[in-house]
Amino acid sequence: MSTPTVQVLGVSAVEDSLSSLKALSQSQRLRLHGRISIFNQDNSFDQVTIRLQGAIRTKIGSQVAVENLSSSIKVMSNLDFKPAYSASRNHTEEQHLDFICPMPNVLCKSSHCAAFDGFVPSMSLKGNTYVTQVTATTNRHLVQGRCDVVYWLEAEFLQSASSKVVRKVTCPVDVSSLQTPLEAEVASQSHFSLVERIAKPHMRALRLINSHSQPEVSIHMPKKLGYILSDSSRLATGCRSLCIPVSVNVRIPPHARRQAQSQIDSLRCSVKTQWYARKTFTTGHSAVESRVDSATVSKQTLAPVLPPLYNSTSNKDTMYTTQMELNLLLPESTTGPSVSTGLLKVSYTLDLAMKFEIMGSDGAKSAYNADFSLPVTLRPAQPESVISGRTFDPLLGYVEEDVHYAPPPYVY
């Protein structure tokens, strides 16, 4: 038997028809597809044990720590090998074995870890921290830190009767490219499905619509913000997109209804966004020197187009409603799954500073501010048949812009 080779074909997501997602953790939606190829099989083995393993390795100065991830084991027979057919030859001595293994996840059973996905992508982080040395002259020294998340495949060819290992092959696995859709959700203990803010009137507005009773502006968005996607038009820029639906309500109090109805003409909005990505790794010690922190921020200014206000009148209040979508472009390097382990933590925060301006038919203006600071959890999305994006057209309303089929055959 020649030396076997192990090939990684890709990583796919579990479909509903193949497995019950309720019985699987979030990370078990991802499966690695591989192939083992051999030439001239001589029946020297009758069993193949395949192990997919992962680990988080950190080093800060002279301190080193390793955190193992759960491993996946697949046991197969030599009878599972199939002959490989060649277009140039009718017969070949090559045989191959295709296999599927669930991706390893974090070995954590606490409720805090359960809020995260459990899957940690391949990554390599570097950073610096200061170590205080107590000597005759106490001083601080800069030390370097490094964190690596690695995966590897092991294939053991055995004689099952004697458990003798005939041959062993290893292969590194890289799952750092995140082309799979990620689900973005606000991390909150609240049972409500919406996030709401009441906008505050601007104290320096040019002129209030009603000095005694101003309209109330409220903003709503779902806790499940949407999907972070990559498409062909943005792959070259290294950015991914997140489209957040937002509802805006303008409520007119009863005693101010007649005046306000005749004055409200349009609503304008501008949004400043800040996407924070924080990454921390440690060596498991309590000292501050054993931790390296890094943070990046991506800023964007948006001017979403608001459709005309829709008026729904009730017995008590007059409510104007409209909707918009915030289309964020985020660097691919800052949009990986959220992680929380003993040695590594990756978290995200989305800050939104919204400014609204109500325009009256007589030229009156009333300004409002609404600020959001949302802790966001990212996890691989549950497979969907299609995920569509929409854009607003002043004449046609919201129209479909892109259709993303998720997942493709291999998402990595």
Tab-separated table of C-alpha atoms in Angstrom:
chain	number	residue	atom	x	y	z
A	1	MET	CA	0.000	0.000	0.000
A	2	SER	CA	1.319	3.412	-0.950
A	3	THR	CA	1.255	6.372	1.427
A	4	PRO	CA	-2.371	7.534	1.823
A	5	THR	CA	-3.282	11.175	1.249
A	6	VAL	CA	-5.958	13.178	3.053
A	7	GLN	CA	-7.780	15.973	1.247
A	8	VAL	CA	-10.168	18.517	2.760
A	9	LEU	CA	-13.029	19.205	0.342
A	10	GLY	CA	-14.796	21.892	2.350
A	11	VAL	CA	-17.186	22.664	5.172
A	12	SER	CA	-20.952	22.646	4.727
A	13	ALA	CA	-23.963	23.416	6.887
A	14	VAL	CA	-26.436	20.834	8.145
A	15	GLU	CA	-29.777	21.008	6.370
A	16	ASP	CA	-33.121	20.522	8.110
A	17	SER	CA	-33.850	17.406	6.086
A	18	LEU	CA	-30.607	15.773	7.199
A	19	SER	CA	-30.729	16.447	10.896
A	20	SER	CA	-32.904	17.881	13.606
A	21	LEU	CA	-31.427	21.271	14.444
A	22	LYS	CA	-33.141	21.188	17.821
A	23	ALA	CA	-31.029	18.180	18.755
A	24	LEU	CA	-27.812	19.767	17.535
A	25	SER	CA	-25.834	22.611	18.971
A	26	GLN	CA	-25.256	25.638	16.767
A	27	SER	CA	-21.727	24.561	15.922
A	28	GLN	CA	-22.835	21.105	14.805
A	29	ARG	CA	-24.543	22.737	11.849
A	30	LEU	CA	-21.079	22.837	10.293
A	31	ARG	CA	-19.581	19.639	8.912
A	32	LEU	CA	-16.198	18.977	7.358
A	33	HIS	CA	-16.060	16.965	4.119
A	34	GLY	CA	-12.864	15.071	3.383
A	35	ARG	CA	-11.418	12.346	1.192
A	36	ILE	CA	-8.708	9.722	1.785
A	37	SER	CA	-6.978	8.357	-1.314
A	38	ILE	CA	-4.743	5.273	-1.495
A	39	PHE	CA	-3.036	3.266	-4.243
A	40	ASN	CA	-2.562	-0.493	-4.382
A	41	GLN	CA	-4.540	-1.464	-1.305
A	42	ASP	CA	-3.101	-4.768	-0.084
A	43	ASN	CA	-5.606	-5.500	2.699
A	44	SER	CA	-3.006	-4.715	5.345
A	45	PHE	CA	-5.745	-2.917	7.293
A	46	ASP	CA	-9.464	-3.403	7.758
A	47	GLN	CA	-10.414	-0.285	9.733
A	48	VAL	CA	-9.834	3.457	9.437
A	49	THR	CA	-10.273	5.762	12.436
A	50	ILE	CA	-10.627	9.429	11.478
A	51	ARG	CA	-10.264	12.138	14.121
A	52	LEU	CA	-10.941	15.828	13.622
A	53	GLN	CA	-9.405	17.795	16.485
A	54	GLY	CA	-8.932	21.418	17.432
A	55	ALA	CA	-7.136	23.479	20.058
A	56	ILE	CA	-6.611	27.057	21.196
A	57	ARG	CA	-2.973	27.821	21.976
A	58	THR	CA	-1.897	31.033	23.670
A	59	LYS	CA	1.525	32.343	24.608
A	60	ILE	CA	2.256	35.609	26.424
A	61	GLY	CA	5.901	36.093	27.243
A	62	SER	CA	7.031	32.834	28.830
A	63	GLN	CA	3.494	31.763	29.810
A	64	VAL	CA	1.856	29.130	27.603
A	65	ALA	CA	-1.640	27.628	27.721
A	66	VAL	CA	-3.607	25.163	25.584
A	67	GLU	CA	-7.365	24.637	25.517
A	68	ASN	CA	-8.563	21.569	23.634
A	69	LEU	CA	-11.796	21.621	21.671
A	70	SER	CA	-14.129	18.655	21.438
A	71	SER	CA	-13.000	16.101	18.865
A	72	SER	CA	-15.027	14.288	16.207
A	73	ILE	CA	-14.331	10.597	15.560
A	74	LYS	CA	-15.410	8.573	12.546
A	75	VAL	CA	-14.731	4.816	12.263
A	76	MET	CA	-14.967	3.265	8.794
A	77	SER	CA	-14.092	-0.025	7.125
A	78	ASN	CA	-11.689	-0.780	4.296
A	79	LEU	CA	-14.774	-1.923	2.392
A	80	ASP	CA	-15.939	1.713	2.331
A	81	PHE	CA	-13.174	2.586	-0.133
A	82	LYS	CA	-14.462	2.993	-3.675
A	83	PRO	CA	-12.462	2.680	-6.900
A	84	ALA	CA	-11.534	5.959	-8.547
A	85	TYR	CA	-12.364	6.157	-12.229
A	86	SER	CA	-10.157	7.991	-14.696
A	87	ALA	CA	-11.250	9.585	-17.962
A	88	SER	CA	-7.996	8.527	-19.624
A	89	ARG	CA	-7.890	4.945	-18.333
A	90	ASN	CA	-10.577	2.341	-17.827
A	91	HIS	CA	-8.860	0.923	-14.780
A	92	THR	CA	-6.810	2.510	-12.004
A	93	GLU	CA	-5.382	1.226	-8.744
A	94	GLU	CA	-6.521	4.316	-6.873
A	95	GLN	CA	-9.302	4.073	-4.302
A	96	HIS	CA	-10.835	6.810	-2.211
A	97	LEU	CA	-12.951	7.118	0.910
A	98	ASP	CA	-15.266	10.116	1.390
A	99	PHE	CA	-16.192	11.052	4.953
A	100	ILE	CA	-18.049	13.743	6.912
A	101	CYS	CA	-17.180	14.918	10.451
A	102	PRO	CA	-18.950	17.508	12.632
A	103	MET	CA	-16.745	20.507	13.362
A	104	PRO	CA	-15.321	20.547	16.916
A	105	ASN	CA	-16.758	23.037	19.381
A	106	VAL	CA	-15.959	24.553	22.755
A	107	LEU	CA	-16.026	22.206	25.747
A	108	CYS	CA	-18.217	24.415	27.922
A	109	LYS	CA	-21.549	23.633	29.594
A	110	SER	CA	-22.159	26.914	31.404
A	111	SER	CA	-25.112	29.129	30.506
A	112	HIS	CA	-22.687	31.907	29.523
A	113	CYS	CA	-21.035	29.774	26.844
A	114	ALA	CA	-24.405	28.475	25.662
A	115	ALA	CA	-25.272	31.969	24.451
A	116	PHE	CA	-22.473	31.692	21.901
A	117	ASP	CA	-22.223	29.355	18.969
A	118	GLY	CA	-19.439	27.127	20.264
A	119	PHE	CA	-17.618	27.068	16.928
A	120	VAL	CA	-14.254	28.851	16.787
A	121	PRO	CA	-12.811	29.551	13.315
A	122	SER	CA	-9.132	29.148	12.546
A	123	MET	CA	-7.328	32.339	13.436
A	124	SER	CA	-4.019	33.804	14.503
A	125	LEU	CA	-3.886	36.844	16.778
A	126	LYS	CA	-0.888	38.858	17.909
A	127	GLY	CA	-0.580	41.599	20.493
A	128	ASN	CA	1.527	43.131	23.227
A	129	THR	CA	1.155	43.727	26.934
A	130	TYR	CA	3.323	45.025	29.760
A	131	VAL	CA	4.853	42.906	32.515
A	132	THR	CA	5.897	44.547	35.774
A	133	GLN	CA	9.163	43.229	37.170
A	134	VAL	CA	9.852	43.856	40.841
A	135	THR	CA	13.581	44.368	41.136
A	136	ALA	CA	15.832	46.931	42.729
A	137	THR	CA	14.384	49.322	40.154
A	138	THR	CA	10.789	48.354	39.470
A	139	ASN	CA	10.029	48.720	35.785
A	140	ARG	CA	7.694	47.477	33.091
A	141	HIS	CA	8.695	45.441	30.065
A	142	LEU	CA	6.814	44.997	26.828
A	143	VAL	CA	6.149	41.333	25.998
A	144	GLN	CA	4.591	39.809	22.926
A	145	GLY	CA	1.538	37.582	22.887
A	146	ARG	CA	0.114	35.203	20.332
A	147	CYS	CA	-3.066	33.154	20.032
A	148	ASP	CA	-3.647	30.419	17.443
A	149	VAL	CA	-6.780	28.384	16.803
A	150	VAL	CA	-5.767	25.271	14.863
A	151	TYR	CA	-7.515	22.185	13.520
A	152	TRP	CA	-6.077	18.958	12.163
A	153	LEU	CA	-7.206	15.591	10.815
A	154	GLU	CA	-5.718	12.256	11.855
A	155	ALA	CA	-6.355	9.040	9.947
A	156	GLU	CA	-5.207	5.769	11.518
A	157	PHE	CA	-5.179	2.573	9.451
A	158	LEU	CA	-5.543	-0.406	11.803
A	159	GLN	CA	-5.922	-4.129	12.038
A	160	SER	CA	-9.009	-4.294	14.230
A	161	ALA	CA	-8.254	-7.747	15.647
A	162	SER	CA	-4.937	-6.678	17.168
A	163	SER	CA	-5.517	-2.885	17.261
A	164	LYS	CA	-2.203	-2.566	15.447
A	165	VAL	CA	-1.703	0.764	13.696
A	166	VAL	CA	-0.413	0.056	10.197
A	167	ARG	CA	-0.074	3.679	9.142
A	168	LYS	CA	-0.991	7.125	10.451
A	169	VAL	CA	-1.527	10.281	8.401
A	170	THR	CA	-2.181	13.841	9.618
A	171	CYS	CA	-3.463	16.857	7.735
A	172	PRO	CA	-3.914	20.488	8.882
A	173	VAL	CA	-7.365	22.011	8.406
A	174	ASP	CA	-8.004	25.711	7.817
A	175	VAL	CA	-11.528	27.057	8.339
A	176	SER	CA	-10.657	30.735	8.593
A	177	SER	CA	-12.481	31.944	5.466
A	178	LEU	CA	-15.968	32.943	6.595
A	179	GLN	CA	-18.145	32.813	3.504
A	180	THR	CA	-21.002	31.214	5.407
A	181	PRO	CA	-23.843	33.588	6.356
A	182	LEU	CA	-23.723	34.717	9.978
A	183	GLU	CA	-26.795	35.511	12.030
A	184	ALA	CA	-26.520	38.775	13.983
A	185	GLU	CA	-28.617	38.985	17.139
A	186	VAL	CA	-28.732	41.494	19.982
A	187	ALA	CA	-27.428	39.795	23.134
A	188	SER	CA	-30.078	40.634	25.698
A	189	GLN	CA	-31.796	38.829	28.565
A	190	SER	CA	-35.099	40.439	27.618
A	191	HIS	CA	-37.842	38.174	26.278
A	192	PHE	CA	-39.062	40.860	23.886
A	193	SER	CA	-38.339	40.296	20.203
A	194	LEU	CA	-37.852	44.019	19.490
A	195	VAL	CA	-35.396	46.693	20.590
A	196	GLU	CA	-37.088	50.050	21.158
A	197	ARG	CA	-35.887	53.594	21.807
A	198	ILE	CA	-37.833	56.805	22.302
A	199	ALA	CA	-36.045	59.616	20.487
A	200	LYS	CA	-35.202	62.706	22.514
A	201	PRO	CA	-36.162	66.146	21.146
A	202	HIS	CA	-33.201	68.273	20.165
A	203	MET	CA	-32.898	71.182	22.570
A	204	ARG	CA	-31.598	73.514	19.874
A	205	ALA	CA	-34.189	72.804	17.209
A	206	LEU	CA	-34.863	75.707	14.867
A	207	ARG	CA	-38.528	75.689	15.775
A	208	LEU	CA	-40.722	73.125	17.478
A	209	ILE	CA	-43.883	71.944	15.835
A	210	ASN	CA	-45.725	72.410	19.078
A	211	SER	CA	-43.992	74.069	21.980
A	212	HIS	CA	-46.263	72.445	24.566
A	213	SER	CA	-46.814	68.986	23.130
A	214	GLN	CA	-44.290	67.669	20.658
A	215	PRO	CA	-44.751	64.533	18.545
A	216	GLU	CA	-43.195	61.397	20.025
A	217	VAL	CA	-40.740	59.573	17.770
A	218	SER	CA	-40.010	55.914	18.544
A	219	ILE	CA	-37.641	53.539	16.765
A	220	HIS	CA	-38.003	49.752	16.660
A	221	MET	CA	-35.730	47.053	15.291
A	222	PRO	CA	-35.783	43.266	15.747
A	223	LYS	CA	-33.372	41.586	18.154
A	224	LYS	CA	-32.436	39.307	15.285
A	225	LEU	CA	-30.850	42.078	13.268
A	226	GLY	CA	-30.305	40.060	10.094
A	227	TYR	CA	-27.615	38.159	8.234
A	228	ILE	CA	-24.024	39.150	7.576
A	229	LEU	CA	-23.414	38.114	3.984
A	230	SER	CA	-20.687	38.085	1.379
A	231	ASP	CA	-21.499	38.446	-2.299
A	232	SER	CA	-19.473	38.604	-5.480
A	233	SER	CA	-19.645	42.385	-5.708
A	234	ARG	CA	-18.081	42.889	-2.263
A	235	LEU	CA	-15.568	40.055	-2.065
A	236	ALA	CA	-12.909	42.154	-3.787
A	237	THR	CA	-13.245	44.891	-1.166
A	238	GLY	CA	-12.983	42.494	1.762
A	239	CYS	CA	-16.306	43.688	3.183
A	240	ARG	CA	-19.506	41.948	4.175
A	241	SER	CA	-22.994	43.416	4.383
A	242	LEU	CA	-25.553	43.593	7.178
A	243	CYS	CA	-29.055	44.875	6.402
A	244	ILE	CA	-31.067	45.930	9.492
A	245	PRO	CA	-34.811	46.671	9.160
A	246	VAL	CA	-35.939	49.673	11.227
A	247	SER	CA	-39.461	50.939	11.926
A	248	VAL	CA	-40.083	54.586	12.832
A	249	ASN	CA	-43.306	55.729	14.483
A	250	VAL	CA	-44.384	59.337	15.001
A	251	ARG	CA	-47.219	59.644	17.511
A	252	ILE	CA	-49.288	62.817	17.743
A	253	PRO	CA	-51.011	63.441	21.113
A	254	PRO	CA	-54.801	64.022	20.879
A	255	HIS	CA	-54.752	67.656	22.002
A	256	ALA	CA	-52.094	68.497	19.399
A	257	ARG	CA	-53.548	66.389	16.586
A	258	ARG	CA	-55.149	69.069	14.439
A	259	GLN	CA	-52.151	71.375	14.439
A	260	ALA	CA	-49.606	68.614	13.896
A	261	GLN	CA	-51.525	66.859	11.132
A	262	SER	CA	-51.530	69.957	9.029
A	263	GLN	CA	-47.855	70.624	9.650
A	264	ILE	CA	-46.047	67.261	9.290
A	265	ASP	CA	-44.836	66.967	5.728
A	266	SER	CA	-41.810	64.647	5.727
A	267	LEU	CA	-39.263	62.892	7.903
A	268	ARG	CA	-35.524	62.848	7.306
A	269	CYS	CA	-32.918	60.642	8.923
A	270	SER	CA	-29.139	60.350	9.164
A	271	VAL	CA	-27.275	57.586	10.976
A	272	LYS	CA	-23.700	57.278	12.215
A	273	THR	CA	-22.664	53.692	12.893
A	274	GLN	CA	-19.696	52.291	14.807
A	275	TRP	CA	-18.978	48.560	14.738
A	276	TYR	CA	-16.608	47.494	17.532
A	277	ALA	CA	-14.768	44.165	17.414
A	278	ARG	CA	-12.987	43.243	20.655
A	279	LYS	CA	-10.619	40.287	20.923
A	280	THR	CA	-9.004	39.127	24.160
A	281	PHE	CA	-6.798	36.120	24.837
A	282	THR	CA	-5.153	34.997	28.067
A	283	THR	CA	-2.979	32.239	29.450
A	284	GLY	CA	-5.469	31.424	32.168
A	285	HIS	CA	-3.731	33.349	34.943
A	286	SER	CA	-5.399	36.098	36.952
A	287	ALA	CA	-2.625	38.651	36.493
A	288	VAL	CA	-3.310	41.505	34.103
A	289	GLU	CA	-0.005	40.815	32.376
A	290	SER	CA	-1.322	37.450	31.161
A	291	ARG	CA	-3.993	39.067	28.985
A	292	VAL	CA	-3.773	40.757	25.600
A	293	ASP	CA	-6.622	42.991	24.431
A	294	SER	CA	-7.252	44.447	21.003
A	295	ALA	CA	-10.137	46.427	19.563
A	296	THR	CA	-11.006	47.756	16.137
A	297	VAL	CA	-13.825	50.035	15.068
A	298	SER	CA	-15.462	50.452	11.676
A	299	LYS	CA	-17.338	53.731	11.142
A	300	GLN	CA	-19.946	54.568	8.546
A	301	THR	CA	-22.366	57.427	7.890
A	302	LEU	CA	-25.716	56.589	6.300
A	303	ALA	CA	-28.499	58.703	4.875
A	304	PRO	CA	-31.330	56.191	4.418
A	305	VAL	CA	-34.263	57.168	2.216
A	306	LEU	CA	-37.507	57.086	4.167
A	307	PRO	CA	-40.756	56.231	2.372
A	308	PRO	CA	-43.663	58.654	2.898
A	309	LEU	CA	-45.233	58.525	6.342
A	310	TYR	CA	-48.253	56.245	6.573
A	311	ASN	CA	-51.063	57.653	8.722
A	312	SER	CA	-53.104	55.259	10.870
A	313	THR	CA	-55.633	57.118	13.034
A	314	SER	CA	-57.083	55.667	16.217
A	315	ASN	CA	-59.505	57.066	18.742
A	316	LYS	CA	-56.757	58.288	21.055
A	317	ASP	CA	-53.701	59.084	18.974
A	318	THR	CA	-52.622	59.744	15.423
A	319	MET	CA	-49.726	57.493	14.446
A	320	TYR	CA	-47.455	58.019	11.451
A	321	THR	CA	-45.383	54.973	10.492
A	322	THR	CA	-42.554	54.378	8.060
A	323	GLN	CA	-39.762	51.848	7.571
A	324	MET	CA	-36.165	51.942	6.428
A	325	GLU	CA	-33.203	49.617	6.131
A	326	LEU	CA	-29.683	50.291	7.364
A	327	ASN	CA	-27.175	48.754	4.949
A	328	LEU	CA	-23.863	48.369	6.774
A	329	LEU	CA	-20.597	47.382	5.118
A	330	LEU	CA	-18.292	45.664	7.616
A	331	PRO	CA	-14.672	44.556	7.135
A	332	GLU	CA	-14.445	40.794	6.756
A	333	SER	CA	-11.676	40.714	9.370
A	334	THR	CA	-14.125	41.998	12.006
A	335	THR	CA	-17.070	39.706	11.260
A	336	GLY	CA	-16.263	36.238	12.579
A	337	PRO	CA	-18.421	34.211	14.968
A	338	SER	CA	-18.604	35.392	18.566
A	339	VAL	CA	-16.351	33.339	20.833
A	340	SER	CA	-16.231	32.801	24.587
A	341	THR	CA	-13.799	30.202	25.938
A	342	GLY	CA	-11.421	29.963	28.844
A	343	LEU	CA	-8.564	31.461	26.809
A	344	LEU	CA	-10.192	33.441	23.993
A	345	LYS	CA	-13.062	35.895	23.737
A	346	VAL	CA	-14.356	37.687	20.642
A	347	SER	CA	-17.264	40.104	21.094
A	348	TYR	CA	-19.014	42.791	19.061
A	349	THR	CA	-20.900	46.005	19.777
A	350	LEU	CA	-22.935	48.094	17.355
A	351	ASP	CA	-23.409	51.783	18.193
A	352	LEU	CA	-26.031	53.744	16.269
A	353	ALA	CA	-26.463	57.512	16.524
A	354	MET	CA	-29.685	58.444	14.723
A	355	LYS	CA	-30.849	61.954	13.942
A	356	PHE	CA	-34.394	62.630	12.769
A	357	GLU	CA	-35.818	65.845	11.426
A	358	ILE	CA	-39.552	66.383	11.035
A	359	MET	CA	-40.296	68.883	8.277
A	360	GLY	CA	-43.516	70.867	8.334
A	361	SER	CA	-45.380	72.163	5.310
A	362	ASP	CA	-44.787	75.687	6.617
A	363	GLY	CA	-41.011	75.160	6.875
A	364	ALA	CA	-40.998	74.295	10.578
A	365	LYS	CA	-38.397	71.789	11.755
A	366	SER	CA	-38.177	69.590	14.811
A	367	ALA	CA	-35.047	67.535	15.487
A	368	TYR	CA	-34.732	64.303	17.504
A	369	ASN	CA	-31.832	62.082	18.565
A	370	ALA	CA	-31.807	58.360	19.352
A	371	ASP	CA	-28.717	56.408	20.409
A	372	PHE	CA	-28.254	52.637	20.527
A	373	SER	CA	-25.384	50.627	21.992
A	374	LEU	CA	-26.142	47.013	21.134
A	375	PRO	CA	-24.020	44.013	22.173
A	376	VAL	CA	-24.242	41.699	19.164
A	377	THR	CA	-23.712	37.942	18.985
A	378	LEU	CA	-22.662	36.435	15.649
A	379	ARG	CA	-23.183	32.746	14.910
A	380	PRO	CA	-23.365	30.592	11.764
A	381	ALA	CA	-26.848	31.012	10.344
A	382	GLN	CA	-29.371	28.234	10.237
A	383	PRO	CA	-29.571	27.048	6.619
A	384	GLU	CA	-32.234	28.869	4.630
A	385	SER	CA	-33.345	28.323	1.052
A	386	VAL	CA	-32.861	31.994	0.128
A	387	ILE	CA	-31.827	35.163	1.896
A	388	SER	CA	-32.797	38.305	0.015
A	389	GLY	CA	-31.757	41.933	0.290
A	390	ARG	CA	-34.030	44.864	-0.525
A	391	THR	CA	-33.537	48.451	-1.555
A	392	PHE	CA	-35.973	51.373	-1.521
A	393	ASP	CA	-37.036	52.986	-4.772
A	394	PRO	CA	-38.953	56.297	-4.446
A	395	LEU	CA	-41.404	55.190	-7.165
A	396	LEU	CA	-41.618	51.434	-6.639
A	397	GLY	CA	-41.112	51.196	-2.880
A	398	TYR	CA	-38.975	48.345	-1.548
A	399	VAL	CA	-37.692	46.100	-4.327
A	400	GLU	CA	-35.558	42.985	-4.166
A	401	GLU	CA	-31.907	43.763	-4.846
A	402	ASP	CA	-30.019	40.509	-4.396
A	403	VAL	CA	-30.881	36.902	-3.702
A	404	HIS	CA	-28.287	34.917	-1.772
A	405	TYR	CA	-28.618	31.163	-1.731
A	406	ALA	CA	-27.452	29.915	1.649
A	407	PRO	CA	-25.599	27.757	2.091
A	408	PRO	CA	-23.705	26.948	-1.115
A	409	PRO	CA	-22.379	23.368	-1.430
A	410	TYR	CA	-19.368	24.357	0.660
A	411	VAL	CA	-19.482	27.481	2.762
A	412	TYR	CA	-15.730	27.575	3.432
